[in-house]
Amino acid sequence: MLYLLSFLVLAMLGVGIAIIFVKDILNAVILSTVVSLVASIIFLYIASPDVAITEAAIGAALTTVVFVIAIKHTKSKETSDKE
Amino acid sequence: MILTLSFVLIGLAVLFSLIRLFKGPTVFDRILAADTLAVITTALLVLMSLLFSRVIYMDVALVYVVLGFVGVVVVARYLEGGL
């Protein structure tokens, strides 16, 4: 079952690198949700289900809600230059 | 035997979802790929609970499938213009 752990770590690394290269900031928030998801599976794999529950609750729901509300209440750089 | 086959099929599903997550030109493709990845991951968590023969691992899948719904709904409401 070492293949599963290798696949998970490589997927997490790929998504984490992809966060740097996306242009839209909302895409980065969605990709960070996926990073938290893979981290939750890795925590479960190394036999710590309580940490996995906490990571799933915070990473899936709370981080996304806070980031999207923050994007909603701020302006992007282009619109603030025009005004 | 059937467990290995299930892991291989879930790995393929995760791989194709990750391809759409990386390539997806719009935000809608990426949020749809993230939601699909959450559903596939729930199946993976239940399968890992079966593999390790621990009932407590099933709670992680339960928490994730309840709370992963919230993030998708928040991003969808933001794209709709509500929130």
CSV table of N, CA, C and O in Angstrom, one decimal, chain B:
chain,number,residue,atom,x,y,z
B,1,MET,N,-8.5,-9.0,-3.7
B,1,MET,CA,-8.7,-9.0,-5.1
B,1,MET,C,-9.7,-7.8,-5.5
B,1,MET,O,-9.3,-6.9,-6.2
B,2,ILE,N,-10.9,-7.9,-5.0
B,2,ILE,CA,-11.9,-6.9,-5.3
B,2,ILE,C,-11.5,-5.6,-4.7
B,2,ILE,O,-11.8,-4.5,-5.2
B,3,LEU,N,-10.8,-5.6,-3.5
B,3,LEU,CA,-10.3,-4.4,-2.9
B,3,LEU,C,-9.3,-3.7,-3.7
B,3,LEU,O,-9.3,-2.5,-3.9
B,4,THR,N,-8.3,-4.5,-4.3
B,4,THR,CA,-7.3,-3.9,-5.1
B,4,THR,C,-7.9,-3.3,-6.4
B,4,THR,O,-7.5,-2.2,-6.8
B,5,LEU,N,-8.9,-4.0,-7.0
B,5,LEU,CA,-9.6,-3.5,-8.2
B,5,LEU,C,-10.3,-2.2,-7.9
B,5,LEU,O,-10.2,-1.2,-8.7
B,6,SER,N,-10.9,-2.1,-6.7
B,6,SER,CA,-11.6,-0.8,-6.3
B,6,SER,C,-10.6,0.3,-6.1
B,6,SER,O,-10.9,1.4,-6.5
B,7,PHE,N,-9.5,0.0,-5.5
B,7,PHE,CA,-8.5,1.1,-5.4
B,7,PHE,C,-7.9,1.6,-6.7
B,7,PHE,O,-7.7,2.8,-6.9
B,8,VAL,N,-7.7,0.6,-7.6
B,8,VAL,CA,-7.3,1.0,-9.0
B,8,VAL,C,-8.3,1.9,-9.7
B,8,VAL,O,-7.9,2.9,-10.3
B,9,LEU,N,-9.6,1.5,-9.6
B,9,LEU,CA,-10.6,2.3,-10.2
B,9,LEU,C,-10.7,3.7,-9.6
B,9,LEU,O,-10.9,4.7,-10.3
B,10,ILE,N,-10.7,3.7,-8.3
B,10,ILE,CA,-10.8,5.0,-7.6
B,10,ILE,C,-9.6,5.9,-8.0
B,10,ILE,O,-9.7,7.1,-8.2
B,11,GLY,N,-8.4,5.3,-8.1
B,11,GLY,CA,-7.2,6.0,-8.5
B,11,GLY,C,-7.3,6.6,-9.9
B,11,GLY,O,-6.9,7.7,-10.1
B,12,LEU,N,-7.9,5.8,-10.8
B,12,LEU,CA,-8.1,6.4,-12.1
B,12,LEU,C,-9.1,7.5,-12.1
B,12,LEU,O,-8.9,8.5,-12.8
B,13,ALA,N,-10.2,7.4,-11.3
B,13,ALA,CA,-11.2,8.5,-11.2
B,13,ALA,C,-10.5,9.7,-10.7
B,13,ALA,O,-10.8,10.9,-11.2
B,14,VAL,N,-9.7,9.6,-9.6
B,14,VAL,CA,-9.0,10.7,-9.1
B,14,VAL,C,-8.1,11.4,-10.1
B,14,VAL,O,-8.0,12.6,-10.2
B,15,LEU,N,-7.4,10.5,-10.9
B,15,LEU,CA,-6.5,11.0,-11.9
B,15,LEU,C,-7.2,11.9,-12.9
B,15,LEU,O,-6.8,13.0,-13.3
B,16,PHE,N,-8.3,11.4,-13.4
B,16,PHE,CA,-9.1,12.1,-14.4
B,16,PHE,C,-9.7,13.4,-13.9
B,16,PHE,O,-9.7,14.5,-14.5
B,17,SER,N,-10.1,13.4,-12.6
B,17,SER,CA,-10.6,14.6,-12.0
B,17,SER,C,-9.5,15.6,-11.8
B,17,SER,O,-9.7,16.8,-12.0
B,18,LEU,N,-8.3,15.1,-11.5
B,18,LEU,CA,-7.2,16.0,-11.3
B,18,LEU,C,-6.8,16.7,-12.6
B,18,LEU,O,-6.4,17.8,-12.7
B,19,ILE,N,-6.9,15.9,-13.7
B,19,ILE,CA,-6.6,16.5,-15.1
B,19,ILE,C,-7.6,17.6,-15.4
B,19,ILE,O,-7.2,18.7,-15.8
B,20,ARG,N,-8.9,17.4,-15.1
B,20,ARG,CA,-9.8,18.5,-15.3
B,20,ARG,C,-9.6,19.6,-14.4
B,20,ARG,O,-9.7,20.8,-14.7
B,21,LEU,N,-9.1,19.3,-13.2
B,21,LEU,CA,-8.8,20.4,-12.2
B,21,LEU,C,-7.7,21.3,-12.6
B,21,LEU,O,-7.7,22.5,-12.5
B,22,PHE,N,-6.7,20.6,-13.2
B,22,PHE,CA,-5.5,21.4,-13.7
B,22,PHE,C,-5.8,22.2,-15.0
B,22,PHE,O,-5.5,23.3,-15.1
B,23,LYS,N,-6.5,21.5,-15.9
B,23,LYS,CA,-6.7,22.1,-17.3
B,23,LYS,C,-7.8,23.1,-17.3
B,23,LYS,O,-7.7,24.1,-18.0
B,24,GLY,N,-8.9,22.9,-16.5
B,24,GLY,CA,-10.1,23.6,-16.6
B,24,GLY,C,-10.0,25.1,-16.9
B,24,GLY,O,-9.4,25.8,-16.1
B,25,PRO,N,-10.5,25.5,-18.0
B,25,PRO,CA,-10.3,26.9,-18.4
B,25,PRO,C,-11.1,27.9,-17.5
B,25,PRO,O,-10.6,29.0,-17.2
B,26,THR,N,-12.2,27.5,-17.0
B,26,THR,CA,-13.1,28.5,-16.3
B,26,THR,C,-13.1,28.0,-14.8
B,26,THR,O,-12.7,27.0,-14.4
B,27,VAL,N,-13.7,28.9,-14.0
B,27,VAL,CA,-13.8,28.6,-12.6
B,27,VAL,C,-14.8,27.5,-12.4
B,27,VAL,O,-14.7,26.6,-11.5
B,28,PHE,N,-15.8,27.4,-13.3
B,28,PHE,CA,-16.9,26.4,-13.1
B,28,PHE,C,-16.4,25.0,-13.3
B,28,PHE,O,-16.8,24.1,-12.6
B,29,ASP,N,-15.4,24.8,-14.2
B,29,ASP,CA,-14.8,23.5,-14.4
B,29,ASP,C,-14.1,23.1,-13.2
B,29,ASP,O,-14.1,21.9,-12.7
B,30,ARG,N,-13.4,24.1,-12.6
B,30,ARG,CA,-12.5,23.7,-11.4
B,30,ARG,C,-13.4,23.4,-10.2
B,30,ARG,O,-13.1,22.5,-9.4
B,31,ILE,N,-14.5,24.2,-10.0
B,31,ILE,CA,-15.3,23.9,-8.8
B,31,ILE,C,-16.1,22.6,-9.0
B,31,ILE,O,-16.3,21.8,-8.0
B,32,LEU,N,-16.4,22.2,-10.3
B,32,LEU,CA,-17.1,21.0,-10.5
B,32,LEU,C,-16.1,19.8,-10.3
B,32,LEU,O,-16.5,18.8,-9.7
B,33,ALA,N,-14.8,20.0,-10.7
B,33,ALA,CA,-13.8,18.9,-10.5
B,33,ALA,C,-13.5,18.8,-9.0
B,33,ALA,O,-13.4,17.6,-8.6
B,34,ALA,N,-13.5,19.9,-8.3
B,34,ALA,CA,-13.3,19.8,-6.8
B,34,ALA,C,-14.4,19.0,-6.1
B,34,ALA,O,-14.2,18.2,-5.2
B,35,ASP,N,-15.7,19.3,-6.6
B,35,ASP,CA,-16.8,18.6,-6.0
B,35,ASP,C,-16.8,17.1,-6.3
B,35,ASP,O,-17.1,16.3,-5.4
B,36,THR,N,-16.5,16.8,-7.5
B,36,THR,CA,-16.4,15.4,-7.9
B,36,THR,C,-15.3,14.7,-7.1
B,36,THR,O,-15.4,13.5,-6.7
B,37,LEU,N,-14.2,15.4,-6.9
B,37,LEU,CA,-13.1,14.8,-6.2
B,37,LEU,C,-13.4,14.6,-4.7
B,37,LEU,O,-13.0,13.6,-4.1
B,38,ALA,N,-14.3,15.5,-4.2
B,38,ALA,CA,-14.8,15.3,-2.8
B,38,ALA,C,-15.6,14.0,-2.7
B,38,ALA,O,-15.5,13.2,-1.7
B,39,VAL,N,-16.5,13.8,-3.7
B,39,VAL,CA,-17.3,12.6,-3.7
B,39,VAL,C,-16.5,11.3,-3.8
B,39,VAL,O,-16.7,10.3,-3.1
B,40,ILE,N,-15.5,11.3,-4.8
B,40,ILE,CA,-14.7,10.2,-5.0
B,40,ILE,C,-13.8,9.9,-3.7
B,40,ILE,O,-13.7,8.7,-3.3
B,41,THR,N,-13.4,11.0,-3.0
B,41,THR,CA,-12.6,10.8,-1.8
B,41,THR,C,-13.4,10.2,-0.7
B,41,THR,O,-12.9,9.5,0.1
B,42,THR,N,-14.7,10.5,-0.6
B,42,THR,CA,-15.6,9.9,0.4
B,42,THR,C,-15.6,8.4,0.2
B,42,THR,O,-15.5,7.6,1.2
B,43,ALA,N,-15.7,8.0,-1.1
B,43,ALA,CA,-15.7,6.5,-1.4
B,43,ALA,C,-14.3,5.9,-1.0
B,43,ALA,O,-14.3,4.8,-0.4
B,44,LEU,N,-13.3,6.7,-1.2
B,44,LEU,CA,-11.9,6.2,-0.9
B,44,LEU,C,-11.8,6.1,0.7
B,44,LEU,O,-11.2,5.1,1.1
B,45,LEU,N,-12.4,7.0,1.4
B,45,LEU,CA,-12.2,6.9,2.9
B,45,LEU,C,-13.0,5.7,3.4
B,45,LEU,O,-12.5,5.1,4.3
B,46,VAL,N,-14.2,5.5,2.9
B,46,VAL,CA,-15.0,4.3,3.3
B,46,VAL,C,-14.2,3.0,3.0
B,46,VAL,O,-14.2,2.1,3.8
B,47,LEU,N,-13.6,3.0,1.8
B,47,LEU,CA,-12.8,1.8,1.4
B,47,LEU,C,-11.6,1.6,2.3
B,47,LEU,O,-11.2,0.5,2.6
B,48,MET,N,-10.9,2.7,2.7
B,48,MET,CA,-9.8,2.6,3.6
B,48,MET,C,-10.3,2.1,5.0
B,48,MET,O,-9.5,1.4,5.7
B,49,SER,N,-11.5,2.5,5.4
B,49,SER,CA,-12.1,2.0,6.6
B,49,SER,C,-12.3,0.5,6.6
B,49,SER,O,-12.1,-0.2,7.5
B,50,LEU,N,-12.7,0.0,5.4
B,50,LEU,CA,-12.8,-1.4,5.2
B,50,LEU,C,-11.5,-2.1,5.2
B,50,LEU,O,-11.3,-3.2,5.7
B,51,LEU,N,-10.5,-1.4,4.6
B,51,LEU,CA,-9.2,-2.1,4.5
B,51,LEU,C,-8.5,-2.2,5.8
B,51,LEU,O,-7.9,-3.3,6.2
B,52,PHE,N,-8.6,-1.2,6.7
B,52,PHE,CA,-7.9,-1.2,8.0
B,52,PHE,C,-8.8,-1.8,9.1
B,52,PHE,O,-8.3,-1.9,10.2
B,53,SER,N,-10.0,-2.1,8.8
B,53,SER,CA,-11.0,-2.7,9.7
B,53,SER,C,-11.2,-1.9,11.0
B,53,SER,O,-11.2,-2.4,12.1
B,54,ARG,N,-11.3,-0.5,10.8
B,54,ARG,CA,-11.6,0.4,11.9
B,54,ARG,C,-12.9,1.1,11.6
B,54,ARG,O,-13.1,1.7,10.5
B,55,VAL,N,-13.8,1.1,12.6
B,55,VAL,CA,-15.1,1.8,12.4
B,55,VAL,C,-14.9,3.3,12.5
B,55,VAL,O,-15.6,4.0,11.9
B,56,ILE,N,-14.0,3.7,13.3
B,56,ILE,CA,-13.8,5.1,13.6
B,56,ILE,C,-13.4,5.9,12.4
B,56,ILE,O,-13.6,7.1,12.2
B,57,TYR,N,-12.8,5.2,11.4
B,57,TYR,CA,-12.4,5.8,10.1
B,57,TYR,C,-13.6,6.3,9.3
B,57,TYR,O,-13.4,7.2,8.5
B,58,MET,N,-14.7,5.6,9.6
B,58,MET,CA,-15.9,6.0,8.8
B,58,MET,C,-16.4,7.4,9.2
B,58,MET,O,-17.1,8.1,8.4
B,59,ASP,N,-16.1,7.8,10.4
B,59,ASP,CA,-16.5,9.2,10.8
B,59,ASP,C,-15.9,10.3,10.0
B,59,ASP,O,-16.5,11.3,9.8
B,60,VAL,N,-14.7,10.1,9.6
B,60,VAL,CA,-14.0,11.1,8.8
B,60,VAL,C,-14.7,11.3,7.5
B,60,VAL,O,-15.0,12.4,7.0
B,61,ALA,N,-15.2,10.2,6.9
B,61,ALA,CA,-15.9,10.2,5.6
B,61,ALA,C,-17.3,11.0,5.8
B,61,ALA,O,-17.7,11.8,5.0
B,62,LEU,N,-17.9,10.7,7.0
B,62,LEU,CA,-19.2,11.3,7.3
B,62,LEU,C,-19.0,12.8,7.5
B,62,LEU,O,-19.7,13.6,6.9
B,63,VAL,N,-18.0,13.3,8.3
B,63,VAL,CA,-17.7,14.7,8.5
B,63,VAL,C,-17.4,15.4,7.2
B,63,VAL,O,-17.8,16.5,6.9
B,64,TYR,N,-16.6,14.7,6.3
B,64,TYR,CA,-16.1,15.3,5.1
B,64,TYR,C,-17.3,15.5,4.1
B,64,TYR,O,-17.4,16.5,3.5
B,65,VAL,N,-18.2,14.5,4.0
B,65,VAL,CA,-19.2,14.6,3.0
B,65,VAL,C,-20.3,15.6,3.5
B,65,VAL,O,-21.0,16.2,2.7
B,66,VAL,N,-20.4,15.9,4.8
B,66,VAL,CA,-21.3,16.9,5.3
B,66,VAL,C,-20.7,18.3,5.0
B,66,VAL,O,-21.4,19.2,4.5
B,67,LEU,N,-19.5,18.5,5.4
B,67,LEU,CA,-18.9,19.8,5.4
B,67,LEU,C,-18.3,20.2,4.0
B,67,LEU,O,-18.2,21.4,3.7
B,68,GLY,N,-18.0,19.2,3.2
B,68,GLY,CA,-17.5,19.5,1.8
B,68,GLY,C,-18.6,20.2,1.0
B,68,GLY,O,-18.3,20.9,0.0
B,69,PHE,N,-19.8,19.9,1.3
B,69,PHE,CA,-20.9,20.5,0.6
B,69,PHE,C,-21.0,22.0,0.8
B,69,PHE,O,-21.4,22.7,-0.1
B,70,VAL,N,-20.6,22.4,2.0
B,70,VAL,CA,-20.7,23.9,2.4
B,70,VAL,C,-19.8,24.7,1.5
B,70,VAL,O,-20.2,25.8,1.0
B,71,GLY,N,-18.6,24.3,1.3
B,71,GLY,CA,-17.7,25.1,0.5
B,71,GLY,C,-18.1,25.2,-1.0
B,71,GLY,O,-18.0,26.3,-1.5
B,72,VAL,N,-18.6,24.2,-1.6
B,72,VAL,CA,-19.1,24.2,-2.9
B,72,VAL,C,-20.3,25.2,-3.0
B,72,VAL,O,-20.4,26.0,-4.0
B,73,VAL,N,-21.2,25.1,-2.0
B,73,VAL,CA,-22.4,26.0,-2.1
B,73,VAL,C,-22.0,27.5,-1.9
B,73,VAL,O,-22.5,28.4,-2.6
B,74,VAL,N,-21.0,27.7,-1.1
B,74,VAL,CA,-20.5,29.1,-0.9
B,74,VAL,C,-19.9,29.7,-2.1
B,74,VAL,O,-20.2,30.8,-2.5
B,75,VAL,N,-19.0,28.9,-2.8
B,75,VAL,CA,-18.4,29.4,-4.1
B,75,VAL,C,-19.5,29.5,-5.1
B,75,VAL,O,-19.5,30.5,-5.9
B,76,ALA,N,-20.5,28.6,-5.2
B,76,ALA,CA,-21.6,28.8,-6.2
B,76,ALA,C,-22.4,30.0,-5.9
B,76,ALA,O,-22.8,30.7,-6.9
B,77,ARG,N,-22.7,30.3,-4.6
B,77,ARG,CA,-23.5,31.5,-4.3
B,77,ARG,C,-22.7,32.8,-4.7
B,77,ARG,O,-23.2,33.8,-5.1
B,78,TYR,N,-21.3,32.7,-4.5
B,78,TYR,CA,-20.5,33.9,-4.8
B,78,TYR,C,-20.5,34.1,-6.3
B,78,TYR,O,-20.6,35.2,-6.8
B,79,LEU,N,-20.4,33.0,-7.1
B,79,LEU,CA,-20.4,33.2,-8.6
B,79,LEU,C,-21.8,33.6,-9.1
B,79,LEU,O,-21.9,34.3,-10.1
B,80,GLU,N,-22.9,33.3,-8.3
B,80,GLU,CA,-24.2,33.7,-8.7
B,80,GLU,C,-24.4,35.2,-8.5
B,80,GLU,O,-25.2,35.8,-9.1
B,81,GLY,N,-23.7,35.7,-7.5
B,81,GLY,CA,-23.8,37.1,-7.2
B,81,GLY,C,-24.5,37.4,-5.9
B,81,GLY,O,-24.7,38.5,-5.5
B,82,GLY,N,-25.0,36.3,-5.2
B,82,GLY,CA,-25.6,36.5,-3.9
B,82,GLY,C,-24.7,36.6,-2.8
B,82,GLY,O,-23.8,37.5,-2.8
B,83,LEU,N,-24.7,35.7,-1.8
B,83,LEU,CA,-23.8,35.8,-0.6
B,83,LEU,C,-24.0,37.0,0.2
B,83,LEU,O,-23.3,38.0,0.0
